[in-house]
XYZ file of C-alpha atoms in Angstrom:
237
model
C -55.457 -32.737 8.079
C -55.738 -36.766 6.739
C -57.208 -38.193 3.797
C -58.501 -41.753 3.530
C -56.192 -44.029 2.056
C -57.230 -45.634 -1.458
C -56.726 -49.139 -2.931
C -53.589 -47.491 -5.292
C -51.931 -45.594 -2.792
C -48.761 -47.457 -2.881
C -48.463 -47.521 -6.548
C -49.213 -43.779 -6.482
C -46.373 -43.207 -3.840
C -44.078 -44.922 -5.788
C -45.047 -43.062 -9.116
C -44.446 -40.111 -7.033
C -41.523 -41.061 -5.260
C -38.451 -38.358 -4.564
C -35.973 -41.150 -5.425
C -33.356 -40.842 -8.647
C -34.820 -40.265 -12.032
C -33.085 -40.765 -15.367
C -31.980 -37.746 -17.436
C -30.303 -38.624 -20.783
C -27.751 -35.944 -21.547
C -27.643 -37.501 -24.640
C -29.628 -39.922 -26.785
C -26.868 -42.179 -28.266
C -24.784 -41.845 -24.811
C -25.584 -44.233 -21.910
C -28.284 -42.174 -19.274
C -26.868 -40.314 -16.284
C -28.710 -40.504 -13.161
C -29.290 -37.405 -11.130
C -31.541 -36.953 -7.886
C -34.108 -34.475 -8.002
C -33.927 -31.319 -7.172
C -35.373 -30.965 -3.613
C -37.132 -28.010 -4.219
C -39.035 -29.910 -7.355
C -42.564 -31.398 -7.212
C -42.020 -34.942 -9.111
C -44.248 -36.930 -11.290
C -42.776 -40.663 -12.621
C -39.342 -39.478 -10.939
C -39.354 -36.712 -13.347
C -38.968 -32.892 -11.361
C -37.877 -29.684 -12.647
C -34.574 -30.235 -13.253
C -35.264 -33.271 -15.673
C -33.930 -33.377 -19.463
C -36.319 -34.516 -22.337
C -34.750 -37.660 -23.844
C -35.332 -40.505 -25.743
C -34.587 -42.632 -22.761
C -37.237 -40.118 -20.850
C -39.860 -41.137 -23.463
C -39.211 -45.016 -23.377
C -39.498 -44.875 -19.700
C -43.084 -43.015 -19.994
C -44.146 -45.399 -22.725
C -43.194 -48.206 -20.409
C -45.354 -47.015 -17.492
C -48.005 -45.021 -19.633
C -48.661 -47.046 -22.919
C -48.456 -44.883 -26.002
C -48.003 -41.563 -26.883
C -49.051 -39.067 -29.156
C -46.054 -36.146 -29.617
C -46.611 -32.242 -30.510
C -44.169 -29.979 -31.343
C -44.805 -26.233 -31.425
C -47.976 -26.032 -29.633
C -50.018 -23.239 -27.800
C -49.906 -23.302 -24.234
C -52.982 -22.997 -22.131
C -52.092 -22.951 -18.607
C -55.701 -22.897 -17.413
C -57.121 -25.792 -15.226
C -60.450 -26.802 -13.967
C -62.753 -23.790 -15.071
C -62.175 -20.733 -16.950
C -60.963 -18.032 -14.431
C -59.781 -20.309 -11.964
C -55.941 -19.741 -12.574
C -56.850 -15.850 -12.590
C -58.656 -16.291 -9.181
C -56.273 -17.898 -7.379
C -52.634 -17.892 -8.805
C -51.783 -14.948 -10.088
C -48.177 -15.729 -10.841
C -49.536 -18.736 -13.427
C -51.808 -16.527 -14.655
C -49.201 -13.826 -15.868
C -47.426 -16.647 -17.144
C -50.462 -17.666 -19.118
C -51.122 -14.057 -20.406
C -47.416 -13.628 -21.590
C -47.659 -16.767 -23.447
C -50.900 -15.950 -25.286
C -52.181 -13.273 -27.235
C -54.401 -10.502 -25.739
C -56.264 -10.432 -29.020
C -56.563 -14.168 -29.595
C -54.126 -14.673 -32.012
C -52.848 -17.907 -32.170
C -49.122 -18.328 -30.404
C -46.799 -20.954 -30.997
C -44.272 -21.985 -28.731
C -41.013 -24.106 -29.207
C -42.541 -26.944 -27.082
C -42.562 -30.731 -26.946
C -45.958 -32.169 -25.843
C -46.641 -35.740 -24.848
C -50.146 -36.690 -24.722
C -51.158 -40.405 -23.132
C -55.283 -40.632 -23.978
C -55.201 -44.556 -22.739
C -52.786 -44.778 -19.931
C -55.447 -46.999 -18.426
C -54.411 -49.709 -20.319
C -51.210 -49.606 -18.467
C -52.538 -48.465 -15.079
C -56.444 -48.211 -13.952
C -55.228 -45.138 -11.878
C -54.649 -42.019 -14.538
C -57.683 -41.207 -17.184
C -55.292 -38.779 -19.285
C -51.967 -37.467 -18.731
C -50.354 -34.656 -20.791
C -46.733 -33.510 -20.316
C -45.556 -30.490 -21.843
C -41.876 -29.541 -21.976
C -39.582 -26.533 -23.529
C -38.518 -27.421 -26.995
C -35.355 -25.230 -26.106
C -34.054 -26.293 -22.655
C -35.960 -29.618 -22.601
C -37.155 -28.976 -19.364
C -40.717 -29.416 -18.068
C -43.144 -26.609 -17.975
C -46.620 -27.959 -17.090
C -47.963 -31.492 -16.227
C -51.442 -32.216 -16.239
C -52.489 -35.412 -15.204
C -56.249 -36.788 -14.469
C -56.700 -39.805 -12.211
C -59.465 -42.038 -11.940
C -61.641 -42.800 -8.279
C -58.889 -45.202 -7.822
C -56.544 -42.275 -6.835
C -58.501 -41.525 -3.749
C -55.004 -41.607 -1.552
C -53.257 -39.259 -3.891
C -53.995 -36.427 -1.228
C -52.776 -38.336 1.856
C -49.680 -38.920 -0.486
C -48.971 -35.693 -1.157
C -49.274 -34.644 2.619
C -46.804 -37.155 3.616
C -44.212 -36.103 0.891
C -45.213 -32.343 0.793
C -46.582 -31.346 3.884
C -49.979 -29.851 4.762
C -51.956 -28.087 1.576
C -54.038 -25.039 1.543
C -57.196 -25.596 0.626
C -59.341 -23.428 -2.131
C -63.266 -24.436 -2.283
C -64.832 -23.733 -5.332
C -67.753 -21.089 -5.623
C -69.104 -21.697 -8.804
C -69.542 -25.471 -8.755
C -68.836 -28.560 -6.374
C -65.146 -29.116 -5.925
C -62.169 -28.133 -4.200
C -58.446 -27.868 -4.931
C -55.282 -28.731 -2.484
C -51.875 -26.481 -3.714
C -48.279 -26.746 -2.627
C -45.636 -23.897 -3.457
C -42.012 -24.143 -3.891
C -40.473 -21.157 -4.787
C -41.706 -20.418 -8.403
C -43.014 -24.300 -8.616
C -47.056 -24.928 -8.048
C -48.359 -28.615 -7.487
C -52.703 -28.353 -7.505
C -54.635 -31.315 -6.986
C -58.729 -30.883 -7.258
C -61.240 -33.023 -6.518
C -64.298 -33.186 -8.785
C -67.181 -35.653 -9.749
C -66.960 -36.602 -13.663
C -70.134 -37.321 -15.369
C -71.083 -40.477 -13.885
C -70.746 -38.813 -10.432
C -67.443 -40.315 -9.543
C -64.885 -38.917 -8.008
C -61.846 -37.930 -10.293
C -58.548 -36.466 -9.159
C -56.969 -33.602 -11.312
C -53.409 -33.101 -10.803
C -51.635 -29.917 -12.089
C -47.645 -29.460 -11.660
C -46.397 -25.808 -13.116
C -42.493 -25.729 -13.306
C -42.833 -21.833 -13.038
C -39.145 -21.235 -13.079
C -38.726 -23.120 -16.731
C -41.703 -21.358 -17.990
C -40.544 -18.170 -16.747
C -37.122 -18.894 -18.637
C -39.025 -19.968 -21.628
C -41.042 -16.568 -21.817
C -37.604 -14.731 -21.413
C -35.837 -16.618 -24.373
C -38.786 -15.843 -26.571
C -38.575 -12.153 -25.504
C -34.852 -11.967 -26.138
C -35.243 -13.495 -29.663
C -38.226 -10.980 -30.457
C -36.159 -8.158 -29.321
C -33.116 -9.591 -31.444
C -35.610 -10.078 -34.436
C -36.619 -6.223 -33.585
C -32.933 -4.946 -33.601
C -32.067 -6.500 -37.103
C -35.019 -4.963 -38.670
C -34.089 -1.668 -37.146
C -30.787 -1.626 -38.060
C -31.438 -2.860 -41.810
C -33.966 0.005 -42.059
C -31.074 2.179 -40.836
C -28.528 1.314 -43.482
C -31.219 0.961 -46.273
C -31.137 4.609 -46.784
C-alpha cells in the first residue's frame, strides 16, 4: 500500500522522526538526552518514556506556539464519532470505561493537558494539538492531533516508519482510519473531510501502558482510602 506524497511530507517525517528526544529529569538541571523506546510511537520526538518537564514544554512552544495548560482534567479517549473506539478498539474502550463514571458523574484525574489551538501560526501542517500527560508519572497518556490538508503525506510517512497499517472503513459516514499497534500502544490516523470539503487527518496516539499505570495507581489510592475509613470505623467503637 502506497500513498501519494504531500508537499509537507518531509516536515512531518522530521516531526515524527525516531531521533533523540529531551527528557528533563529536573527543571533546574540540564536535560538528559534519552533515545525513545523502540516500541513507542513518537510525536515531536516524544514517546512513551518521555517525562514531562519545563524543557519539554519549551521545546513544544518553539514548534507549536503558545499553549493553554489544564490540570486535573476529565479524560475522554473517544475519537472520530461516538462509538468508534468501542467498535474498533476494545482495549482503549475498556480504559475509557474505567476512567469515567458509568452514570455520567464528573471524574477528574491527576493530569497535565497542553492545548495548542493555533499551531498553524508556527506550522501550516496542524490545526489543533492536544497532549495529555499523567500528573503522577509525568509520562504521556494520549495525543490528539488534527492536521490540515497539507498533511497528505502523513500516511506514507507512517508506513515507511512503522510498516503497513490495518485499515478501517467507517460504516456510518465517509471516512477511513489506519492504525498501528505496538503492545498496548496504538497509533490511529483517520482521513475525513472538513466542513469545507477539504481533507483533514486526525492522528491519535494512545500510550496504553501509561494509561493502565494511571488507572491502577488511582484504584490503589481509592482502596487505601476505603481501608482507612473501615479502620476508623472499627476503632471508633
